[in-house]
mmCIF file of C-alpha atoms and ligand atoms in Angstrom:
data_model
loop_
_atom_site.group_PDB
_atom_site.id
_atom_site.type_symbol
_atom_site.label_atom_id
_atom_site.label_comp_id
_atom_site.label_asym_id
_atom_site.label_seq_id
_atom_site.Cartn_x
_atom_site.Cartn_y
_atom_site.Cartn_z
ATOM 1 C CA MET A 1 21.916 -50.285 75.403
ATOM 2 C CA SER A 2 24.188 -49.144 72.650
ATOM 3 C CA ALA A 3 23.078 -46.414 70.268
ATOM 4 C CA PRO A 4 22.150 -47.459 66.724
ATOM 5 C CA ASN A 5 25.369 -48.124 64.921
ATOM 6 C CA LYS A 6 25.858 -48.090 61.280
ATOM 7 C CA ASN A 7 29.368 -49.379 61.658
ATOM 8 C CA TYR A 8 28.805 -53.015 62.640
ATOM 9 C CA ASP A 9 31.347 -53.915 65.307
ATOM 10 C CA PRO A 10 31.401 -57.678 65.549
ATOM 11 C CA VAL A 11 33.276 -57.629 68.875
ATOM 12 C CA ALA A 12 30.665 -55.610 70.757
ATOM 13 C CA VAL A 13 27.920 -57.980 69.688
ATOM 14 C CA THR A 14 29.452 -61.438 70.038
ATOM 15 C CA ALA A 15 26.525 -62.059 72.376
ATOM 16 C CA LEU A 16 24.330 -62.095 69.318
ATOM 17 C CA SER A 17 26.358 -64.577 67.374
ATOM 18 C CA ALA A 18 24.588 -67.776 66.460
ATOM 19 C CA ALA A 19 26.991 -69.799 68.590
ATOM 20 C CA GLU A 20 26.475 -67.597 71.634
ATOM 21 C CA VAL A 21 22.697 -67.680 71.333
ATOM 22 C CA ASP A 22 22.782 -71.438 70.990
ATOM 23 C CA ARG A 23 25.067 -71.706 73.980
ATOM 24 C CA ALA A 24 22.757 -69.511 76.079
ATOM 25 C CA LEU A 25 19.769 -71.559 74.932
ATOM 26 C CA GLU A 26 21.421 -74.828 75.807
ATOM 27 C CA ALA A 27 22.541 -73.541 79.199
ATOM 28 C CA ALA A 28 18.984 -72.393 79.887
ATOM 29 C CA LEU A 29 17.414 -75.682 78.794
ATOM 30 C CA ALA A 30 19.918 -77.623 80.889
ATOM 31 C CA ALA A 31 19.190 -75.491 83.960
ATOM 32 C CA ILE A 32 15.445 -75.858 83.445
ATOM 33 C CA GLU A 33 15.770 -79.587 83.053
ATOM 34 C CA ALA A 34 17.970 -79.779 86.146
ATOM 35 C CA ALA A 35 15.490 -77.872 88.330
ATOM 36 C CA SER A 36 13.946 -80.501 90.564
ATOM 37 C CA THR A 37 11.754 -78.206 92.643
ATOM 38 C CA LEU A 38 9.574 -75.231 91.894
ATOM 39 C CA ASP A 39 12.019 -73.032 93.807
ATOM 40 C CA GLU A 40 14.939 -74.227 91.704
ATOM 41 C CA LEU A 41 12.903 -73.617 88.569
ATOM 42 C CA LYS A 42 12.228 -70.100 89.751
ATOM 43 C CA GLU A 43 15.965 -69.541 90.086
ATOM 44 C CA ALA A 44 16.576 -70.963 86.608
ATOM 45 C CA ARG A 45 13.923 -68.653 85.176
ATOM 46 C CA LEU A 46 15.506 -65.622 86.808
ATOM 47 C CA ALA A 47 18.924 -66.643 85.508
ATOM 48 C CA HIS A 48 17.804 -67.417 81.948
ATOM 49 C CA ASP A 49 14.681 -65.366 81.389
ATOM 50 C CA GLY A 50 15.131 -62.579 83.947
ATOM 51 C CA ASP A 51 16.314 -59.019 83.343
ATOM 52 C CA LYS A 52 19.944 -60.066 83.678
ATOM 53 C CA ALA A 53 19.638 -63.230 81.592
ATOM 54 C CA PRO A 54 22.282 -63.517 78.772
ATOM 55 C CA LEU A 55 19.693 -63.542 76.015
ATOM 56 C CA ARG A 56 17.888 -60.500 77.438
ATOM 57 C CA LEU A 57 21.183 -58.635 77.576
ATOM 58 C CA ALA A 58 21.986 -59.825 74.059
ATOM 59 C CA ARG A 59 18.599 -58.686 72.776
ATOM 60 C CA ALA A 60 19.336 -55.230 74.106
ATOM 61 C CA GLU A 61 22.254 -55.137 71.733
ATOM 62 C CA ILE A 62 20.145 -55.751 68.631
ATOM 63 C CA GLY A 63 19.576 -52.050 68.221
ATOM 64 C CA ALA A 64 23.296 -51.610 67.715
ATOM 65 C CA LEU A 65 23.384 -53.930 64.715
ATOM 66 C CA PRO A 66 23.405 -52.723 61.170
ATOM 67 C CA PRO A 67 19.895 -52.921 59.676
ATOM 68 C CA GLU A 68 20.624 -56.003 57.544
ATOM 69 C CA ALA A 69 21.723 -57.994 60.657
ATOM 70 C CA LYS A 70 18.869 -56.854 62.970
ATOM 71 C CA ALA A 71 16.122 -59.052 61.570
ATOM 72 C CA ASP A 72 18.256 -62.146 61.572
ATOM 73 C CA ALA A 73 19.529 -61.607 65.118
ATOM 74 C CA GLY A 74 16.045 -60.697 66.350
ATOM 75 C CA ARG A 75 14.570 -63.889 64.929
ATOM 76 C CA ARG A 76 17.270 -66.089 66.419
ATOM 77 C CA VAL A 77 17.144 -64.487 69.882
ATOM 78 C CA GLY A 78 13.346 -64.406 69.858
ATOM 79 C CA ALA A 79 13.172 -68.095 68.897
ATOM 80 C CA ALA A 80 15.649 -69.029 71.626
ATOM 81 C CA MET A 81 13.737 -67.069 74.228
ATOM 82 C CA ASN A 82 10.450 -68.671 73.167
ATOM 83 C CA ARG A 83 12.041 -72.097 73.490
ATOM 84 C CA ILE A 84 13.223 -71.212 76.953
ATOM 85 C CA ARG A 85 9.748 -69.984 78.033
ATOM 86 C CA GLU A 86 8.136 -73.028 76.557
ATOM 87 C CA ALA A 87 10.571 -75.256 78.426
ATOM 88 C CA ILE A 88 9.934 -73.334 81.654
ATOM 89 C CA GLY A 89 6.188 -73.721 81.186
ATOM 90 C CA GLN A 90 6.461 -77.447 80.629
ATOM 91 C CA ARG A 91 8.808 -77.964 83.522
ATOM 92 C CA GLN A 92 6.600 -75.806 85.731
ATOM 93 C CA ALA A 93 3.547 -77.945 84.928
ATOM 94 C CA GLN A 94 5.501 -81.115 85.526
ATOM 95 C CA LEU A 95 6.918 -79.966 88.868
ATOM 96 C CA GLU A 96 3.479 -78.804 90.018
ATOM 97 C CA ARG A 97 2.065 -82.187 89.160
ATOM 98 C CA ASN A 98 4.881 -83.840 91.102
ATOM 99 C CA ARG A 99 4.257 -81.568 94.062
ATOM 100 C CA ASP A 100 0.517 -82.278 94.055
ATOM 101 C CA GLU A 101 1.134 -85.986 93.901
ATOM 102 C CA GLN A 102 3.601 -85.652 96.745
ATOM 103 C CA VAL A 103 1.076 -83.726 98.843
ATOM 104 C CA LEU A 104 -1.458 -86.466 98.307
ATOM 105 C CA VAL A 105 1.024 -88.946 99.678
ATOM 106 C CA THR A 106 2.545 -86.966 102.543
ATOM 107 C CA GLU A 107 -0.655 -85.314 103.691
ATOM 108 C CA ARG A 108 -2.801 -88.354 103.287
ATOM 109 C CA VAL A 109 -5.556 -88.536 105.888
ATOM 110 C CA ASP A 110 -7.002 -91.794 107.025
ATOM 111 C CA VAL A 111 -10.595 -90.830 107.543
ATOM 112 C CA THR A 112 -11.281 -94.170 109.147
ATOM 113 C CA LEU A 113 -8.968 -93.460 112.090
ATOM 114 C CA PRO A 114 -10.764 -92.919 115.400
ATOM 115 C CA PHE A 115 -11.485 -89.251 116.059
ATOM 116 C CA ASP A 116 -9.454 -88.067 119.034
ATOM 117 C CA ARG A 117 -11.109 -84.732 119.594
ATOM 118 C CA THR A 118 -14.563 -85.682 120.723
ATOM 119 C CA PRO A 119 -15.875 -82.830 122.866
ATOM 120 C CA GLU A 120 -15.651 -83.955 126.459
ATOM 121 C CA GLY A 121 -19.085 -82.648 127.280
ATOM 122 C CA ALA A 122 -20.183 -81.153 130.527
ATOM 123 C CA ARG A 123 -22.477 -81.994 133.338
ATOM 124 C CA HIS A 124 -25.937 -80.565 132.903
ATOM 125 C CA PRO A 125 -26.853 -77.490 134.968
ATOM 126 C CA VAL A 126 -29.610 -79.521 136.624
ATOM 127 C CA THR A 127 -27.064 -82.132 137.702
ATOM 128 C CA MET A 128 -24.767 -79.390 138.925
ATOM 129 C CA THR A 129 -27.552 -77.807 140.951
ATOM 130 C CA ALA A 130 -28.488 -81.162 142.490
ATOM 131 C CA GLU A 131 -24.858 -81.819 143.373
ATOM 132 C CA ARG A 132 -24.427 -78.365 144.833
ATOM 133 C CA LEU A 133 -27.483 -78.841 147.022
ATOM 134 C CA ALA A 134 -26.334 -82.291 148.066
ATOM 135 C CA ASP A 135 -22.894 -80.857 148.877
ATOM 136 C CA VAL A 136 -24.423 -78.361 151.286
ATOM 137 C CA PHE A 137 -25.804 -81.216 153.310
ATOM 138 C CA VAL A 138 -22.770 -83.429 152.944
ATOM 139 C CA ALA A 139 -20.803 -80.561 154.484
ATOM 140 C CA MET A 140 -23.207 -80.704 157.439
ATOM 141 C CA GLY A 141 -22.561 -84.413 157.890
ATOM 142 C CA TYR A 142 -25.365 -85.895 155.796
ATOM 143 C CA GLU A 143 -24.743 -88.938 153.605
ATOM 144 C CA VAL A 144 -25.938 -89.241 150.037
ATOM 145 C CA ALA A 145 -28.455 -92.069 149.631
ATOM 146 C CA GLU A 146 -29.829 -93.287 146.339
ATOM 147 C CA GLY A 147 -32.629 -95.581 145.297
ATOM 148 C CA PRO A 148 -34.023 -97.169 142.122
ATOM 149 C CA GLU A 149 -36.130 -95.241 139.654
ATOM 150 C CA VAL A 150 -38.348 -98.272 139.031
ATOM 151 C CA GLU A 151 -39.687 -98.595 142.526
ATOM 152 C CA ALA A 152 -42.044 -100.884 144.402
ATOM 153 C CA GLU A 153 -45.386 -99.262 145.121
ATOM 154 C CA TRP A 154 -44.842 -100.144 148.752
ATOM 155 C CA TYR A 155 -41.796 -97.862 149.021
ATOM 156 C CA ASN A 156 -43.237 -95.137 146.835
ATOM 157 C CA PHE A 157 -46.614 -95.060 148.592
ATOM 158 C CA ASP A 158 -47.581 -97.524 151.318
ATOM 159 C CA ALA A 159 -44.602 -97.148 153.612
ATOM 160 C CA LEU A 160 -44.903 -93.386 153.233
ATOM 161 C CA ASN A 161 -48.401 -93.572 154.692
ATOM 162 C CA ILE A 162 -50.088 -93.312 151.320
ATOM 163 C CA PRO A 163 -52.456 -96.316 151.335
ATOM 164 C CA PRO A 164 -53.889 -97.698 148.050
ATOM 165 C CA ASP A 165 -57.099 -95.710 148.260
ATOM 166 C CA HIS A 166 -55.331 -92.472 149.198
ATOM 167 C CA PRO A 167 -56.018 -89.551 146.857
ATOM 168 C CA ALA A 168 -52.277 -88.755 146.816
ATOM 169 C CA ARG A 169 -51.782 -91.711 144.487
ATOM 170 C CA GLU A 170 -53.985 -89.937 141.988
ATOM 171 C CA MET A 171 -52.471 -86.549 142.749
ATOM 172 C CA GLN A 172 -49.031 -87.739 141.789
ATOM 173 C CA ASP A 173 -49.997 -88.845 138.280
ATOM 174 C CA THR A 174 -48.207 -92.130 138.672
ATOM 175 C CA LEU A 175 -46.738 -94.102 135.797
ATOM 176 C CA PHE A 176 -47.345 -97.762 136.605
ATOM 177 C CA VAL A 177 -45.107 -100.504 135.307
ATOM 178 C CA ALA A 178 -46.889 -103.173 133.277
ATOM 179 C CA ARG A 179 -47.127 -106.721 134.566
ATOM 180 C CA PRO A 180 -44.532 -109.108 133.149
ATOM 181 C CA ASP A 181 -47.218 -110.684 130.952
ATOM 182 C CA GLY A 182 -47.876 -107.224 129.514
ATOM 183 C CA GLU A 183 -51.516 -107.332 130.545
ATOM 184 C CA PRO A 184 -52.938 -104.172 132.045
ATOM 185 C CA GLY A 185 -54.739 -104.522 135.347
ATOM 186 C CA PRO A 186 -58.501 -104.070 135.532
ATOM 187 C CA GLN A 187 -59.936 -100.646 134.742
ATOM 188 C CA GLY A 188 -57.181 -100.165 132.228
ATOM 189 C CA GLY A 189 -54.701 -99.326 134.945
ATOM 190 C CA TYR A 190 -51.653 -101.285 135.929
ATOM 191 C CA GLY A 191 -52.702 -101.971 139.470
ATOM 192 C CA GLY A 192 -52.817 -98.332 140.450
ATOM 193 C CA THR A 193 -55.669 -96.458 142.014
ATOM 194 C CA GLY A 194 -58.959 -98.215 141.430
ATOM 195 C CA SER A 195 -57.313 -101.588 140.879
ATOM 196 C CA PRO A 196 -57.251 -104.132 143.642
ATOM 197 C CA PRO A 197 -53.753 -104.086 145.146
ATOM 198 C CA MET A 198 -51.168 -106.343 143.456
ATOM 199 C CA LEU A 199 -53.225 -106.985 140.337
ATOM 200 C CA GLY A 200 -50.696 -104.822 138.572
ATOM 201 C CA SER A 201 -46.955 -105.429 138.652
ATOM 202 C CA GLY A 202 -46.644 -103.648 141.993
ATOM 203 C CA MET A 203 -43.974 -101.457 140.470
ATOM 204 C CA VAL A 204 -44.068 -97.804 139.488
ATOM 205 C CA LEU A 205 -41.690 -95.231 138.131
ATOM 206 C CA ARG A 206 -41.024 -93.419 141.381
ATOM 207 C CA THR A 207 -43.066 -90.259 141.589
ATOM 208 C CA HIS A 208 -40.801 -88.648 144.182
ATOM 209 C CA THR A 209 -37.497 -89.247 145.957
ATOM 210 C CA SER A 210 -39.315 -89.913 149.231
ATOM 211 C CA PRO A 211 -39.104 -93.739 148.858
ATOM 212 C CA VAL A 212 -35.365 -93.334 149.441
ATOM 213 C CA GLN A 213 -36.328 -92.239 152.968
ATOM 214 C CA ILE A 214 -37.832 -95.667 153.507
ATOM 215 C CA ARG A 215 -34.906 -97.513 151.956
ATOM 216 C CA SER A 216 -32.507 -95.527 154.142
ATOM 217 C CA LEU A 217 -34.509 -96.101 157.320
ATOM 218 C CA LEU A 218 -34.632 -99.824 156.622
ATOM 219 C CA THR A 219 -30.947 -100.245 155.868
ATOM 220 C CA ARG A 220 -28.956 -97.633 157.749
ATOM 221 C CA PRO A 221 -28.260 -97.350 161.459
ATOM 222 C CA LEU A 222 -29.680 -94.524 163.545
ATOM 223 C CA PRO A 223 -29.120 -91.642 163.968
ATOM 224 C CA LEU A 224 -29.525 -91.026 160.287
ATOM 225 C CA TYR A 225 -28.910 -87.971 158.162
ATOM 226 C CA VAL A 226 -29.293 -88.512 154.424
ATOM 227 C CA VAL A 227 -29.806 -86.444 151.333
ATOM 228 C CA SER A 228 -31.138 -88.049 148.140
ATOM 229 C CA PRO A 229 -30.983 -86.361 144.774
ATOM 230 C CA GLY A 230 -32.550 -88.189 141.854
ATOM 231 C CA LYS A 231 -34.820 -88.475 138.900
ATOM 232 C CA VAL A 232 -38.573 -88.833 139.311
ATOM 233 C CA TYR A 233 -41.427 -89.504 136.894
ATOM 234 C CA ARG A 234 -44.964 -88.224 136.504
ATOM 235 C CA ASN A 235 -47.612 -88.818 133.897
ATOM 236 C CA GLU A 236 -47.533 -85.183 132.733
ATOM 237 C CA ALA A 237 -47.357 -83.642 129.276
ATOM 238 C CA LEU A 238 -44.210 -81.646 128.611
ATOM 239 C CA ASP A 239 -44.948 -77.928 128.574
ATOM 240 C CA ALA A 240 -43.462 -74.649 129.769
ATOM 241 C CA THR A 241 -44.077 -75.536 133.415
ATOM 242 C CA HIS A 242 -44.174 -79.360 133.539
ATOM 243 C CA LEU A 243 -41.782 -82.182 132.792
ATOM 244 C CA PRO A 244 -42.678 -85.875 132.805
ATOM 245 C CA VAL A 245 -39.170 -86.589 134.113
ATOM 246 C CA PHE A 246 -37.503 -84.238 136.537
ATOM 247 C CA TYR A 247 -35.212 -84.128 139.553
ATOM 248 C CA GLN A 248 -35.914 -83.829 143.220
ATOM 249 C CA ILE A 249 -33.713 -83.689 146.231
ATOM 250 C CA GLU A 250 -34.877 -85.103 149.492
ATOM 251 C CA GLY A 251 -33.472 -84.636 152.951
ATOM 252 C CA LEU A 252 -34.138 -86.872 155.944
ATOM 253 C CA ALA A 253 -32.853 -86.681 159.485
ATOM 254 C CA VAL A 254 -33.890 -89.128 162.200
ATOM 255 C CA ASP A 255 -32.326 -88.821 165.615
ATOM 256 C CA GLU A 256 -33.256 -88.492 169.248
ATOM 257 C CA GLY A 257 -34.748 -85.157 170.127
ATOM 258 C CA LEU A 258 -35.049 -83.580 166.688
ATOM 259 C CA THR A 259 -37.580 -80.753 166.510
ATOM 260 C CA MET A 260 -38.935 -78.331 163.951
ATOM 261 C CA ALA A 261 -36.200 -75.922 164.994
ATOM 262 C CA ASP A 262 -33.687 -78.347 163.494
ATOM 263 C CA LEU A 263 -35.782 -78.511 160.338
ATOM 264 C CA ARG A 264 -35.766 -74.710 160.078
ATOM 265 C CA GLY A 265 -32.013 -74.645 160.469
ATOM 266 C CA ALA A 266 -31.517 -77.214 157.705
ATOM 267 C CA ILE A 267 -33.813 -75.313 155.373
ATOM 268 C CA GLN A 268 -32.088 -72.014 156.064
ATOM 269 C CA ALA A 269 -28.750 -73.670 155.255
ATOM 270 C CA PHE A 270 -29.786 -74.726 151.790
ATOM 271 C CA VAL A 271 -31.413 -71.376 150.995
ATOM 272 C CA ASP A 272 -28.211 -69.634 152.082
ATOM 273 C CA ALA A 273 -26.156 -71.982 149.933
ATOM 274 C CA LEU A 274 -28.195 -71.646 146.787
ATOM 275 C CA PHE A 275 -29.298 -68.034 146.922
ATOM 276 C CA GLY A 276 -26.757 -66.396 149.210
ATOM 277 C CA ALA A 277 -26.979 -65.660 152.909
ATOM 278 C CA GLY A 278 -29.447 -63.206 154.362
ATOM 279 C CA LEU A 279 -32.768 -64.305 152.864
ATOM 280 C CA ARG A 280 -35.498 -65.059 155.368
ATOM 281 C CA THR A 281 -37.458 -68.301 155.172
ATOM 282 C CA ARG A 282 -40.911 -69.097 156.440
ATOM 283 C CA LEU A 283 -43.014 -72.203 156.992
ATOM 284 C CA ARG A 284 -46.733 -72.406 156.355
ATOM 285 C CA PRO A 285 -48.925 -75.387 157.163
ATOM 286 C CA ASP A 286 -49.466 -77.907 154.379
ATOM 287 C CA TYR A 287 -50.282 -81.579 154.131
ATOM 288 C CA PHE A 288 -48.117 -84.532 153.190
ATOM 289 C CA PRO A 289 -49.051 -88.039 154.323
ATOM 290 C CA PHE A 290 -45.477 -88.868 155.374
ATOM 291 C CA THR A 291 -44.943 -85.835 157.593
ATOM 292 C CA GLU A 292 -46.924 -84.523 160.540
ATOM 293 C CA PRO A 293 -47.024 -81.608 160.913
ATOM 294 C CA SER A 294 -46.191 -80.674 157.319
ATOM 295 C CA GLY A 295 -45.229 -77.366 155.877
ATOM 296 C CA ASP A 296 -44.434 -75.384 152.787
ATOM 297 C CA VAL A 297 -41.103 -73.641 152.823
ATOM 298 C CA SER A 298 -40.957 -70.202 151.264
ATOM 299 C CA MET A 299 -38.022 -67.905 151.048
ATOM 300 C CA GLU A 300 -37.923 -64.183 150.696
ATOM 301 C CA CYS A 301 -37.654 -63.270 147.000
ATOM 302 C CA HIS A 302 -33.956 -63.040 146.235
ATOM 303 C CA VAL A 303 -34.588 -60.603 143.386
ATOM 304 C CA CYS A 304 -36.864 -57.928 144.877
ATOM 305 C CA ARG A 305 -36.328 -58.889 148.529
ATOM 306 C CA GLY A 306 -39.985 -58.186 149.151
ATOM 307 C CA GLU A 307 -39.860 -54.666 147.711
ATOM 308 C CA SER A 308 -42.306 -55.455 144.905
ATOM 309 C CA VAL A 309 -45.093 -55.973 147.421
ATOM 310 C CA LYS A 310 -45.043 -52.317 148.432
ATOM 311 C CA PRO A 311 -47.651 -50.057 146.831
ATOM 312 C CA GLY A 312 -46.363 -48.374 143.664
ATOM 313 C CA ALA A 313 -43.262 -50.590 143.496
ATOM 314 C CA ASP A 314 -42.066 -52.177 140.241
ATOM 315 C CA PRO A 315 -43.568 -55.646 139.704
ATOM 316 C CA CYS A 316 -41.257 -58.636 140.256
ATOM 317 C CA ARG A 317 -41.225 -61.359 137.614
ATOM 318 C CA ILE A 318 -39.621 -63.950 139.892
ATOM 319 C CA CYS A 319 -42.013 -63.872 142.853
ATOM 320 C CA ARG A 320 -44.907 -62.356 140.871
ATOM 321 C CA SER A 321 -44.781 -59.521 143.363
ATOM 322 C CA MET A 322 -45.678 -61.811 146.249
ATOM 323 C CA GLY A 323 -42.393 -61.139 148.041
ATOM 324 C CA TRP A 324 -42.047 -64.853 148.867
ATOM 325 C CA ILE A 325 -41.240 -67.892 146.762
ATOM 326 C CA GLU A 326 -42.326 -71.424 147.634
ATOM 327 C CA ILE A 327 -39.399 -73.759 147.291
ATOM 328 C CA ALA A 328 -39.955 -76.974 149.206
ATOM 329 C CA GLY A 329 -42.261 -79.231 151.113
ATOM 330 C CA CYS A 330 -41.223 -80.372 154.553
ATOM 331 C CA GLY A 331 -42.339 -81.640 157.908
ATOM 332 C CA MET A 332 -41.658 -83.830 160.888
ATOM 333 C CA VAL A 333 -41.510 -87.476 159.870
ATOM 334 C CA ASN A 334 -44.919 -89.034 160.498
ATOM 335 C CA PRO A 335 -44.590 -91.606 163.329
ATOM 336 C CA ARG A 336 -46.452 -94.062 161.070
ATOM 337 C CA VAL A 337 -43.505 -93.929 158.665
ATOM 338 C CA LEU A 338 -41.085 -94.648 161.496
ATOM 339 C CA VAL A 339 -43.250 -97.551 162.640
ATOM 340 C CA ALA A 340 -43.432 -98.946 159.077
ATOM 341 C CA CYS A 341 -39.628 -99.044 159.174
ATOM 342 C CA GLY A 342 -39.466 -100.653 162.614
ATOM 343 C CA ILE A 343 -38.318 -97.519 164.444
ATOM 344 C CA ASP A 344 -39.625 -96.566 167.878
ATOM 345 C CA PRO A 345 -41.347 -93.195 167.439
ATOM 346 C CA ASP A 346 -41.257 -92.593 171.198
ATOM 347 C CA ARG A 347 -37.494 -92.586 171.128
ATOM 348 C CA TYR A 348 -36.758 -91.142 167.691
ATOM 349 C CA SER A 349 -38.120 -88.204 165.775
ATOM 350 C CA GLY A 350 -37.158 -86.851 162.415
ATOM 351 C CA PHE A 351 -37.674 -84.188 159.837
ATOM 352 C CA ALA A 352 -37.787 -84.379 156.053
ATOM 353 C CA PHE A 353 -37.945 -82.017 153.149
ATOM 354 C CA GLY A 354 -38.135 -82.322 149.393
ATOM 355 C CA LEU A 355 -37.769 -79.911 146.536
ATOM 356 C CA GLY A 356 -37.665 -79.784 142.760
ATOM 357 C CA VAL A 357 -34.147 -79.265 141.444
ATOM 358 C CA GLU A 358 -35.208 -77.692 138.119
ATOM 359 C CA ARG A 359 -37.350 -75.215 139.970
ATOM 360 C CA ALA A 360 -34.481 -74.287 142.287
ATOM 361 C CA LEU A 361 -32.231 -73.800 139.268
ATOM 362 C CA MET A 362 -34.850 -71.716 137.448
ATOM 363 C CA LEU A 363 -35.350 -69.473 140.442
ATOM 364 C CA ALA A 364 -31.658 -69.050 141.073
ATOM 365 C CA HIS A 365 -30.881 -68.168 137.456
ATOM 366 C CA GLY A 366 -34.089 -66.556 136.189
ATOM 367 C CA VAL A 367 -34.899 -69.349 133.706
ATOM 368 C CA ASN A 368 -38.481 -68.916 132.511
ATOM 369 C CA GLU A 369 -39.330 -72.227 130.920
ATOM 370 C CA ILE A 370 -38.666 -75.560 132.578
ATOM 371 C CA ARG A 371 -38.567 -77.006 129.052
ATOM 372 C CA ASP A 372 -35.212 -75.247 128.505
ATOM 373 C CA THR A 373 -33.678 -77.731 130.925
ATOM 374 C CA VAL A 374 -34.470 -80.710 128.683
ATOM 375 C CA ASP A 375 -34.260 -79.268 125.179
ATOM 376 C CA GLY A 376 -30.646 -80.410 124.912
ATOM 377 C CA ASP A 377 -29.498 -77.106 123.414
ATOM 378 C CA VAL A 378 -25.872 -76.844 124.448
ATOM 379 C CA ARG A 379 -26.137 -73.041 124.555
ATOM 380 C CA PHE A 380 -28.326 -73.419 127.644
ATOM 381 C CA SER A 381 -25.624 -75.390 129.446
ATOM 382 C CA ARG A 382 -22.875 -73.054 128.231
ATOM 383 C CA ALA A 383 -24.621 -70.116 129.870
ATOM 384 C CA PHE A 384 -23.862 -71.796 133.194
ATOM 385 C CA GLY A 385 -20.189 -72.339 132.380
ATOM 386 C CA MET A 386 -18.938 -75.772 131.389
ATOM 387 C CA GLU A 387 -17.903 -77.395 134.630
ATOM 388 C CA ILE A 388 -16.303 -80.616 133.486
HETATM 389 N N1 DAH B 401 -42.405 -86.027 148.059
HETATM 390 C C1 DAH B 401 -43.070 -84.747 147.933
HETATM 391 C C2 DAH B 401 -43.511 -84.534 146.507
HETATM 392 O O1 DAH B 401 -42.982 -85.113 145.626
HETATM 393 C C3 DAH B 401 -42.142 -83.643 148.332
HETATM 394 C C4 DAH B 401 -41.878 -83.650 149.825
HETATM 395 C C5 DAH B 401 -42.666 -82.955 150.658
HETATM 396 C C6 DAH B 401 -40.864 -84.399 150.334
HETATM 397 C C7 DAH B 401 -42.451 -82.936 152.020
HETATM 398 C C8 DAH B 401 -40.624 -84.410 151.708
HETATM 399 C C9 DAH B 401 -41.440 -83.663 152.528
HETATM 400 O O2 DAH B 401 -39.647 -85.088 152.276
HETATM 401 O O3 DAH B 401 -41.220 -83.655 153.878
HETATM 402 O O4 DAH B 401 -44.402 -83.781 146.283
#
């Protein structure tokens, strides 16, 4: 900036002449008008309203003018600069509007298009456990056999040596299927216990996977080794320890010369597979109509390994300090079942076992409430890793 100058030198301050200011103003307005993007406008602003802009440089010279010329030059330069800023502001608003309109066009989203990122989902931990158990037996040469969930009473009960008046029909809290005419059988039942046979529809929601034994024996050649995972139904209220719908897995082997030693071996194989090798198993007598003799399978507690039974030891939540955990029912196939399926019990013998899949999963993973398996909270499944 020049020092105040009483001797007005018109050459040094041509920049402040009316013609020069007008020229600078016109150049600025033309550049602003020509800017077709916000970036170009930014450049125009720097060139015409920035520190190095002609009018800014000219304004710096005002101080050098004689007093009588200062006011006039200041007014003219100030007015030109205001015009420029006004023009920049208007152009800025216009270009922003253009840009926004452009964005609406180029980034338009058709919300009616099909959504291509639907989560793939995962198999439920109960399904995975059932498959893992089935796989153990498939690896030993068993075949997977399946049957219907709406099952004839004959398969679910009669053929399994559970006659109509047998208390096991009551014990299993059966859900009977209504007759086609919708009428309940006498005594308010649907042909279940207490009703004369066949007054109901003769169909039930299968209470166990054991009817698949019968279906397999009737349709497959011998020797026969099958494993049957599936859904079963009981007339139970849902609570922390009961489900009205749950999964079982059933094993059945029928061959010449099978003994309880074979049964023990099969049981040990699935305990090893689910809980890791090295846990002992034991059989205790029990009763099931379709096996004779029948047994309860227990395995050594995989958490405390029996330690919690010792005096003064820490209690074990999993086995309730019993040292053993009951995991399955089993037995040698009752000859009556073989006969019902047309098989000669003098030539063939078999063993069977059945267990609850949810219970196996709960034991293996320390799940406390069976309800967690049906709540549908994806965090439960995630804790098992999403195997898709
Ligand atoms: N079906 C039985 C139940 O639901 C479980 C069972 C026990 C199955 C013993 C078997 C078996 O095959 O041998 O309670």
